[in-house]
Each structure stands twice: as C-alpha cells, then as structure tokens.
Amino acid sequence: MGRALELIHRADYLLNAYLPRFGESGQLNTYMFHVMLNDESELARNLIQPQQRTTVEHLKIFLDAALETGVSFVTAKEIAAGLPRDGRYAWLTFDDGYFNNTRALPVLEEYEIPVTLFVSSGNVLENKGYWNDILQRELTARGKSEAEIEKVGFAFHHLTHHEIEEKLTSAFGADALTPKSDLDRPLKPDELKDMAAHRFVEIGNHTRHHAVLKNYSNEEALAEIVGAGDDLENITGERPLSFSYPVGYFDELSIRQVKNAGIKVGVTVDRRRNSLPLSEDRMLTLGRHVIWARSSIREQIASSAGTWSIFRTLRRIMKKDHY
C-alpha cells in the first residue's frame, strides 16, 4: 500500500507540473502531523507508534515546499472569520498534544508560521500515554508484528476510552498507562499553558480522551467535546473554537454534536482540498492531508494543491462503491 500511494503521489505531481490549471478558485489545504522526531532512530526505542515518521527536518521540507506554491498559512480563527475567496491558504495542524511537538517551535519561529495543536485534555491532566503508543510498546515487547499491532489498533477504533483502558490494564497492568519518556508523553498542564501563549501556537479541541464520537451516546459525546473545551480553557485561558475528529471519524450526528458544543471549525482526515468560500457547515468538516515521511513531501504538496489528482478521483470512486 505504501509503494502504491507513493506512485499515485508521483503521478499527481507530474500531472500538475505539466498540465495547465483551468478555472482554479481559491483554496484552503490543511495538513496534519502527530509526533515530531529528532530523527527516525528514535523509533527504535518502540515507545511510540511510527505513524508518519516525521522529523524536524521533514517539517522544514514541508514548509519550504508549501511556501513555494504561494500559499499563506492561516489559523483557525482566520478560517472562522472567513477567508477571501480568491486566496491560496494552508493550515498546519498537529494532533493529540505530545510534548515532543515543542521541537517544532524553533522551526515555526524561523519561518514565522502558525500551528494549531489539537489536544486531548484528559491525557494532559492525567499524564496518561496515548493508547496507540501503549500498544506499540507492549506488543512489540511481546514479539508481535507491525501487522498484528495494526489489527489490534483498528479494533480499538470501535471502543470507548473506558473500554480501551480496561483492555490495556488487563493485558499489561495499570503501569502501562504511564508514559515512559519525553518522547511518548503528553504535554503537562503548565507546558500546555506556555505553548498556548506562544505567538505562533493556537490550541484546538481533540476531546477529553481521544474519543471516537460514534462509540458514545449523544450525551457522552457532548461531554467529551464540551469537557475538553472546559479543560483547555481552564489551562490556557482561552476556549478553543476548532476541533479535530479523533481518528478522523465523523457523521451527521457528530457534526451536530460539535456544532452544539460551540465549535466553529472542524477538521477530518479526508484527503481533499477545500474550495473557497467556506459555508459555516463546510467549515465543520474540512479536508486534511496527512504528511508521510516515506513519500516525497514535495510531491505530496503538489498533489494536494493541484487541479489534477488521481488520488482524489480514486478516493471518490471507492467511496461511491462503498456506500
């Protein structure tokens, strides 16, 4: 799958390099990172799920490539206020709230680029590790393959955080929930407060417990969203107006829940660009591109921003066949 995705990105890059752009309107492209490694050798410690394998150097490559396309980076506040319809914009985001995200600050200062950190407040307040990292660490130590770990992880997408914690503590002991280093731990409350005060950092809502909303009752889902908003406001002094759907899952009910919680801007992991202008409803389900270190980042940027996209076409066909 990784090789196929790399070839599709390459084809999209070539299409957009050599074919003209017809009728192109203003657009907003949103990009997602999770962890910020110093280098890929840190993955050998098996403390975190490899995910996108992005390093500080990859972030620099990403910013150079994006800026070369002529975009201006914006914040959730600017999106909520309404972006001019003829502009080209990018929104940089990190999900979860890892302490290792502080490594991005010198780069953001150098490039003068804003970022939105979507934080799961429960991990911060309770100093609990992220379940996907716990699975990676504990199952790797027990000799499980990446495919086996991934299979268990997908099954967890259908559980509540209470069910996940019960499974983790039952299998690995209560101590498994405790982070083991600065690499896998969440920000501490005072660190989050300092991050939020940084001139290039904005904080977003990622629920209290990285809750996949479909697994909860309406009241429970609202409590996860509103509760995280309360927590983050108490820590930072400002209530987030943006939201990242955990694991990217959303449906009509979860959109209403997010809207009822007072959120103005919501972001998914549907890999698509967002044409301008944005209605209030479209702002709640913005497309977002995941940046992968093992494919050419420049080609991923070209594919995301261009008029022509084999990836987007295949995605639409697959969704149509699925539903």
PDB file of N, CA and C in Angstrom, residues 18-89:
ATOM      1  N   TYR A  18       2.914  19.648 -15.399  1.00  0.00           N
ATOM      2  CA  TYR A  18       2.948  19.826 -16.849  1.00  0.00           C
ATOM      3  C   TYR A  18       1.606  20.132 -17.493  1.00  0.00           C
ATOM      4  N   LEU A  19       0.516  20.050 -16.744  1.00  0.00           N
ATOM      5  CA  LEU A  19      -0.789  20.393 -17.297  1.00  0.00           C
ATOM      6  C   LEU A  19      -1.268  21.713 -16.712  1.00  0.00           C
ATOM      7  N   PRO A  20      -1.969  22.525 -17.511  1.00  0.00           N
ATOM      8  CA  PRO A  20      -2.440  23.819 -17.007  1.00  0.00           C
ATOM      9  C   PRO A  20      -3.556  23.651 -15.996  1.00  0.00           C
ATOM     10  N   ARG A  21      -3.774  24.710 -15.216  1.00  0.00           N
ATOM     11  CA  ARG A  21      -4.847  24.722 -14.231  1.00  0.00           C
ATOM     12  C   ARG A  21      -6.010  25.533 -14.778  1.00  0.00           C
ATOM     13  N   PHE A  22      -7.155  24.877 -14.932  1.00  0.00           N
ATOM     14  CA  PHE A  22      -8.318  25.530 -15.501  1.00  0.00           C
ATOM     15  C   PHE A  22      -9.322  25.872 -14.415  1.00  0.00           C
ATOM     16  N   GLY A  23      -9.812  27.116 -14.421  1.00  0.00           N
ATOM     17  CA  GLY A  23     -10.900  27.505 -13.524  1.00  0.00           C
ATOM     18  C   GLY A  23     -10.594  27.297 -12.062  1.00  0.00           C
ATOM     19  N   GLU A  24      -9.343  27.446 -11.676  1.00  0.00           N
ATOM     20  CA  GLU A  24      -8.980  27.191 -10.287  1.00  0.00           C
ATOM     21  C   GLU A  24      -9.433  28.341  -9.392  1.00  0.00           C
ATOM     22  N   SER A  25     -10.191  28.018  -8.371  1.00  0.00           N
ATOM     23  CA  SER A  25     -10.672  29.029  -7.428  1.00  0.00           C
ATOM     24  C   SER A  25      -9.752  29.074  -6.221  1.00  0.00           C
ATOM     25  N   GLY A  26     -10.089  29.957  -5.272  1.00  0.00           N
ATOM     26  CA  GLY A  26      -9.327  29.989  -4.039  1.00  0.00           C
ATOM     27  C   GLY A  26      -9.458  28.675  -3.293  1.00  0.00           C
ATOM     28  N   GLN A  27      -8.451  28.361  -2.489  1.00  0.00           N
ATOM     29  CA  GLN A  27      -8.488  27.084  -1.784  1.00  0.00           C
ATOM     30  C   GLN A  27      -7.748  27.156  -0.460  1.00  0.00           C
ATOM     31  N   LEU A  28      -8.170  26.277   0.430  1.00  0.00           N
ATOM     32  CA  LEU A  28      -7.509  26.061   1.717  1.00  0.00           C
ATOM     33  C   LEU A  28      -7.108  24.604   1.788  1.00  0.00           C
ATOM     34  N   ASN A  29      -5.826  24.351   2.003  1.00  0.00           N
ATOM     35  CA  ASN A  29      -5.353  22.994   2.244  1.00  0.00           C
ATOM     36  C   ASN A  29      -4.868  22.885   3.685  1.00  0.00           C
ATOM     37  N   THR A  30      -5.341  21.856   4.346  1.00  0.00           N
ATOM     38  CA  THR A  30      -4.983  21.615   5.740  1.00  0.00           C
ATOM     39  C   THR A  30      -4.058  20.407   5.811  1.00  0.00           C
ATOM     40  N   TYR A  31      -3.046  20.468   6.671  1.00  0.00           N
ATOM     41  CA  TYR A  31      -2.037  19.411   6.750  1.00  0.00           C
ATOM     42  C   TYR A  31      -1.873  18.945   8.195  1.00  0.00           C
ATOM     43  N   MET A  32      -1.667  17.632   8.339  1.00  0.00           N
ATOM     44  CA  MET A  32      -1.610  17.037   9.675  1.00  0.00           C
ATOM     45  C   MET A  32      -0.287  16.346   9.960  1.00  0.00           C
ATOM     46  N   PHE A  33       0.238  16.621  11.142  1.00  0.00           N
ATOM     47  CA  PHE A  33       1.343  15.890  11.741  1.00  0.00           C
ATOM     48  C   PHE A  33       0.864  15.347  13.089  1.00  0.00           C
ATOM     49  N   HIS A  34       1.608  14.401  13.639  1.00  0.00           N
ATOM     50  CA  HIS A  34       1.356  13.928  15.003  1.00  0.00           C
ATOM     51  C   HIS A  34       2.595  14.187  15.868  1.00  0.00           C
ATOM     52  N   VAL A  35       3.592  13.328  15.707  1.00  0.00           N
ATOM     53  CA  VAL A  35       4.799  13.453  16.520  1.00  0.00           C
ATOM     54  C   VAL A  35       5.865  14.237  15.767  1.00  0.00           C
ATOM     55  N   MET A  36       6.857  14.697  16.513  1.00  0.00           N
ATOM     56  CA  MET A  36       7.993  15.402  15.938  1.00  0.00           C
ATOM     57  C   MET A  36       9.254  14.734  16.455  1.00  0.00           C
ATOM     58  N   LEU A  37       9.865  13.902  15.610  1.00  0.00           N
ATOM     59  CA  LEU A  37      11.084  13.186  15.965  1.00  0.00           C
ATOM     60  C   LEU A  37      12.303  14.062  15.708  1.00  0.00           C
ATOM     61  N   ASN A  38      13.364  13.841  16.489  1.00  0.00           N
ATOM     62  CA  ASN A  38      14.647  14.455  16.135  1.00  0.00           C
ATOM     63  C   ASN A  38      15.205  13.771  14.905  1.00  0.00           C
ATOM     64  N   ASP A  39      15.128  12.460  14.894  1.00  0.00           N
ATOM     65  CA  ASP A  39      15.465  11.665  13.713  1.00  0.00           C
ATOM     66  C   ASP A  39      14.783  10.312  13.858  1.00  0.00           C
ATOM     67  N   GLU A  40      14.757   9.553  12.773  1.00  0.00           N
ATOM     68  CA  GLU A  40      13.990   8.302  12.768  1.00  0.00           C
ATOM     69  C   GLU A  40      14.574   7.239  13.685  1.00  0.00           C
ATOM     70  N   SER A  41      15.819   7.408  14.126  1.00  0.00           N
ATOM     71  CA  SER A  41      16.407   6.413  15.031  1.00  0.00           C
ATOM     72  C   SER A  41      15.637   6.330  16.346  1.00  0.00           C
ATOM     73  N   GLU A  42      14.898   7.370  16.692  1.00  0.00           N
ATOM     74  CA  GLU A  42      14.111   7.342  17.930  1.00  0.00           C
ATOM     75  C   GLU A  42      13.025   6.278  17.889  1.00  0.00           C
ATOM     76  N   LEU A  43      12.602   5.901  16.697  1.00  0.00           N
ATOM     77  CA  LEU A  43      11.561   4.878  16.585  1.00  0.00           C
ATOM     78  C   LEU A  43      12.046   3.526  17.083  1.00  0.00           C
ATOM     79  N   ALA A  44      13.357   3.315  17.069  1.00  0.00           N
ATOM     80  CA  ALA A  44      13.910   2.035  17.513  1.00  0.00           C
ATOM     81  C   ALA A  44      13.663   1.790  19.000  1.00  0.00           C
ATOM     82  N   ARG A  45      13.313   2.838  19.737  1.00  0.00           N
ATOM     83  CA  ARG A  45      13.021   2.682  21.168  1.00  0.00           C
ATOM     84  C   ARG A  45      11.650   2.049  21.387  1.00  0.00           C
ATOM     85  N   ASN A  46      10.830   1.998  20.344  1.00  0.00           N
ATOM     86  CA  ASN A  46       9.489   1.389  20.399  1.00  0.00           C
ATOM     87  C   ASN A  46       8.615   1.979  21.501  1.00  0.00           C
ATOM     88  N   LEU A  47       8.740   3.283  21.696  1.00  0.00           N
ATOM     89  CA  LEU A  47       7.914   3.965  22.685  1.00  0.00           C
ATOM     90  C   LEU A  47       6.684   4.611  22.063  1.00  0.00           C
ATOM     91  N   ILE A  48       6.726   4.835  20.765  1.00  0.00           N
ATOM     92  CA  ILE A  48       5.598   5.455  20.078  1.00  0.00           C
ATOM     93  C   ILE A  48       5.284   4.698  18.799  1.00  0.00           C
ATOM     94  N   GLN A  49       4.038   4.789  18.383  1.00  0.00           N
ATOM     95  CA  GLN A  49       3.641   4.215  17.106  1.00  0.00           C
ATOM     96  C   GLN A  49       4.358   4.983  15.993  1.00  0.00           C
ATOM     97  N   PRO A  50       4.921   4.299  15.005  1.00  0.00           N
ATOM     98  CA  PRO A  50       5.665   5.006  13.954  1.00  0.00           C
ATOM     99  C   PRO A  50       4.847   6.077  13.227  1.00  0.00           C
ATOM    100  N   GLN A  51       3.562   5.811  12.996  1.00  0.00           N
ATOM    101  CA  GLN A  51       2.688   6.747  12.305  1.00  0.00           C
ATOM    102  C   GLN A  51       3.377   7.325  11.065  1.00  0.00           C
ATOM    103  N   GLN A  52       3.546   8.661  11.028  1.00  0.00           N
ATOM    104  CA  GLN A  52       4.044   9.299   9.807  1.00  0.00           C
ATOM    105  C   GLN A  52       5.562   9.399   9.741  1.00  0.00           C
ATOM    106  N   ARG A  53       6.263   9.106  10.847  1.00  0.00           N
ATOM    107  CA  ARG A  53       7.723   9.102  10.912  1.00  0.00           C
ATOM    108  C   ARG A  53       8.332  10.480  10.642  1.00  0.00           C
ATOM    109  N   THR A  54       7.627  11.530  10.962  1.00  0.00           N
ATOM    110  CA  THR A  54       8.090  12.866  10.613  1.00  0.00           C
ATOM    111  C   THR A  54       9.070  13.419  11.644  1.00  0.00           C
ATOM    112  N   THR A  55      10.138  14.014  11.125  1.00  0.00           N
ATOM    113  CA  THR A  55      11.187  14.612  11.936  1.00  0.00           C
ATOM    114  C   THR A  55      11.140  16.135  11.802  1.00  0.00           C
ATOM    115  N   VAL A  56      11.968  16.804  12.592  1.00  0.00           N
ATOM    116  CA  VAL A  56      12.084  18.260  12.488  1.00  0.00           C
ATOM    117  C   VAL A  56      12.507  18.652  11.078  1.00  0.00           C
ATOM    118  N   GLU A  57      13.413  17.885  10.495  1.00  0.00           N
ATOM    119  CA  GLU A  57      13.861  18.182   9.129  1.00  0.00           C
ATOM    120  C   GLU A  57      12.726  18.016   8.125  1.00  0.00           C
ATOM    121  N   HIS A  58      11.873  17.022   8.324  1.00  0.00           N
ATOM    122  CA  HIS A  58      10.719  16.854   7.437  1.00  0.00           C
ATOM    123  C   HIS A  58       9.786  18.058   7.518  1.00  0.00           C
ATOM    124  N   LEU A  59       9.629  18.622   8.713  1.00  0.00           N
ATOM    125  CA  LEU A  59       8.785  19.812   8.857  1.00  0.00           C
ATOM    126  C   LEU A  59       9.350  20.967   8.036  1.00  0.00           C
ATOM    127  N   LYS A  60      10.658  21.132   8.052  1.00  0.00           N
ATOM    128  CA  LYS A  60      11.276  22.193   7.252  1.00  0.00           C
ATOM    129  C   LYS A  60      11.043  21.962   5.759  1.00  0.00           C
ATOM    130  N   ILE A  61      11.207  20.727   5.321  1.00  0.00           N
ATOM    131  CA  ILE A  61      10.973  20.403   3.907  1.00  0.00           C
ATOM    132  C   ILE A  61       9.532  20.699   3.535  1.00  0.00           C
ATOM    133  N   PHE A  62       8.615  20.317   4.423  1.00  0.00           N
ATOM    134  CA  PHE A  62       7.196  20.581   4.181  1.00  0.00           C
ATOM    135  C   PHE A  62       6.933  22.075   4.031  1.00  0.00           C
ATOM    136  N   LEU A  63       7.443  22.885   4.939  1.00  0.00           N
ATOM    137  CA  LEU A  63       7.190  24.321   4.896  1.00  0.00           C
ATOM    138  C   LEU A  63       7.795  24.953   3.651  1.00  0.00           C
ATOM    139  N   ASP A  64       9.011  24.541   3.289  1.00  0.00           N
ATOM    140  CA  ASP A  64       9.623  25.059   2.061  1.00  0.00           C
ATOM    141  C   ASP A  64       8.763  24.732   0.845  1.00  0.00           C
ATOM    142  N   ALA A  65       8.324  23.474   0.764  1.00  0.00           N
ATOM    143  CA  ALA A  65       7.533  23.040  -0.391  1.00  0.00           C
ATOM    144  C   ALA A  65       6.192  23.758  -0.450  1.00  0.00           C
ATOM    145  N   ALA A  66       5.548  23.919   0.695  1.00  0.00           N
ATOM    146  CA  ALA A  66       4.247  24.589   0.721  1.00  0.00           C
ATOM    147  C   ALA A  66       4.378  26.058   0.351  1.00  0.00           C
ATOM    148  N   LEU A  67       5.368  26.730   0.907  1.00  0.00           N
ATOM    149  CA  LEU A  67       5.541  28.155   0.627  1.00  0.00           C
ATOM    150  C   LEU A  67       5.885  28.405  -0.837  1.00  0.00           C
ATOM    151  N   GLU A  68       6.565  27.448  -1.467  1.00  0.00           N
ATOM    152  CA  GLU A  68       6.893  27.593  -2.886  1.00  0.00           C
ATOM    153  C   GLU A  68       5.656  27.591  -3.779  1.00  0.00           C
ATOM    154  N   THR A  69       4.532  27.054  -3.274  1.00  0.00           N
ATOM    155  CA  THR A  69       3.290  27.064  -4.054  1.00  0.00           C
ATOM    156  C   THR A  69       2.537  28.384  -3.911  1.00  0.00           C
ATOM    157  N   GLY A  70       3.051  29.299  -3.096  1.00  0.00           N
ATOM    158  CA  GLY A  70       2.444  30.612  -2.974  1.00  0.00           C
ATOM    159  C   GLY A  70       1.341  30.730  -1.947  1.00  0.00           C
ATOM    160  N   VAL A  71       1.242  29.767  -1.020  1.00  0.00           N
ATOM    161  CA  VAL A  71       0.174  29.819  -0.016  1.00  0.00           C
ATOM    162  C   VAL A  71       0.560  30.741   1.135  1.00  0.00           C
ATOM    163  N   SER A  72      -0.459  31.203   1.839  1.00  0.00           N
ATOM    164  CA  SER A  72      -0.284  31.892   3.112  1.00  0.00           C
ATOM    165  C   SER A  72      -0.824  30.980   4.204  1.00  0.00           C
ATOM    166  N   PHE A  73      -0.065  30.798   5.276  1.00  0.00           N
ATOM    167  CA  PHE A  73      -0.526  29.953   6.379  1.00  0.00           C
ATOM    168  C   PHE A  73      -1.462  30.748   7.282  1.00  0.00           C
ATOM    169  N   VAL A  74      -2.539  30.083   7.704  1.00  0.00           N
ATOM    170  CA  VAL A  74      -3.575  30.743   8.493  1.00  0.00           C
ATOM    171  C   VAL A  74      -3.869  29.943   9.758  1.00  0.00           C
ATOM    172  N   THR A  75      -4.664  30.545  10.634  1.00  0.00           N
ATOM    173  CA  THR A  75      -5.096  29.912  11.878  1.00  0.00           C
ATOM    174  C   THR A  75      -6.581  29.576  11.798  1.00  0.00           C
ATOM    175  N   ALA A  76      -7.057  28.816  12.777  1.00  0.00           N
ATOM    176  CA  ALA A  76      -8.488  28.502  12.843  1.00  0.00           C
ATOM    177  C   ALA A  76      -9.311  29.774  13.013  1.00  0.00           C
ATOM    178  N   LYS A  77      -8.788  30.717  13.767  1.00  0.00           N
ATOM    179  CA  LYS A  77      -9.514  31.979  13.960  1.00  0.00           C
ATOM    180  C   LYS A  77      -9.720  32.698  12.632  1.00  0.00           C
ATOM    181  N   GLU A  78      -8.706  32.691  11.798  1.00  0.00           N
ATOM    182  CA  GLU A  78      -8.822  33.346  10.488  1.00  0.00           C
ATOM    183  C   GLU A  78      -9.799  32.598   9.590  1.00  0.00           C
ATOM    184  N   ILE A  79      -9.788  31.274   9.676  1.00  0.00           N
ATOM    185  CA  ILE A  79     -10.732  30.481   8.886  1.00  0.00           C
ATOM    186  C   ILE A  79     -12.153  30.774   9.329  1.00  0.00           C
ATOM    187  N   ALA A  80     -12.377  30.795  10.640  1.00  0.00           N
ATOM    188  CA  ALA A  80     -13.713  31.054  11.176  1.00  0.00           C
ATOM    189  C   ALA A  80     -14.210  32.440  10.791  1.00  0.00           C
ATOM    190  N   ALA A  81     -13.302  33.397  10.705  1.00  0.00           N
ATOM    191  CA  ALA A  81     -13.680  34.766  10.347  1.00  0.00           C
ATOM    192  C   ALA A  81     -14.025  34.895   8.870  1.00  0.00           C
ATOM    193  N   GLY A  82     -13.579  33.912   8.058  1.00  0.00           N
ATOM    194  CA  GLY A  82     -13.869  33.938   6.629  1.00  0.00           C
ATOM    195  C   GLY A  82     -12.643  34.324   5.824  1.00  0.00           C
ATOM    196  N   LEU A  83     -12.189  33.410   4.965  1.00  0.00           N
ATOM    197  CA  LEU A  83     -11.027  33.674   4.123  1.00  0.00           C
ATOM    198  C   LEU A  83     -11.473  34.271   2.792  1.00  0.00           C
ATOM    199  N   PRO A  84     -10.736  35.236   2.251  1.00  0.00           N
ATOM    200  CA  PRO A  84     -11.061  35.772   0.929  1.00  0.00           C
ATOM    201  C   PRO A  84     -11.131  34.661  -0.108  1.00  0.00           C
ATOM    202  N   ARG A  85     -12.109  34.724  -0.979  1.00  0.00           N
ATOM    203  CA  ARG A  85     -12.405  33.610  -1.875  1.00  0.00           C
ATOM    204  C   ARG A  85     -11.361  33.385  -2.956  1.00  0.00           C
ATOM    205  N   ASP A  86     -10.505  34.354  -3.216  1.00  0.00           N
ATOM    206  CA  ASP A  86      -9.544  34.194  -4.305  1.00  0.00           C
ATOM    207  C   ASP A  86      -8.131  33.891  -3.817  1.00  0.00           C
ATOM    208  N   GLY A  87      -7.970  33.588  -2.531  1.00  0.00           N
ATOM    209  CA  GLY A  87      -6.641  33.337  -1.993  1.00  0.00           C
ATOM    210  C   GLY A  87      -6.272  31.861  -1.975  1.00  0.00           C
ATOM    211  N   ARG A  88      -4.998  31.600  -1.692  1.00  0.00           N
ATOM    212  CA  ARG A  88      -4.499  30.226  -1.548  1.00  0.00           C
ATOM    213  C   ARG A  88      -3.886  30.121  -0.154  1.00  0.00           C
ATOM    214  N   TYR A  89      -4.445  29.212   0.648  1.00  0.00           N
ATOM    215  CA  TYR A  89      -4.101  29.166   2.065  1.00  0.00           C
ATOM    216  C   TYR A  89      -3.734  27.747   2.499  1.00  0.00           C
TER     217      TYR A  89
END
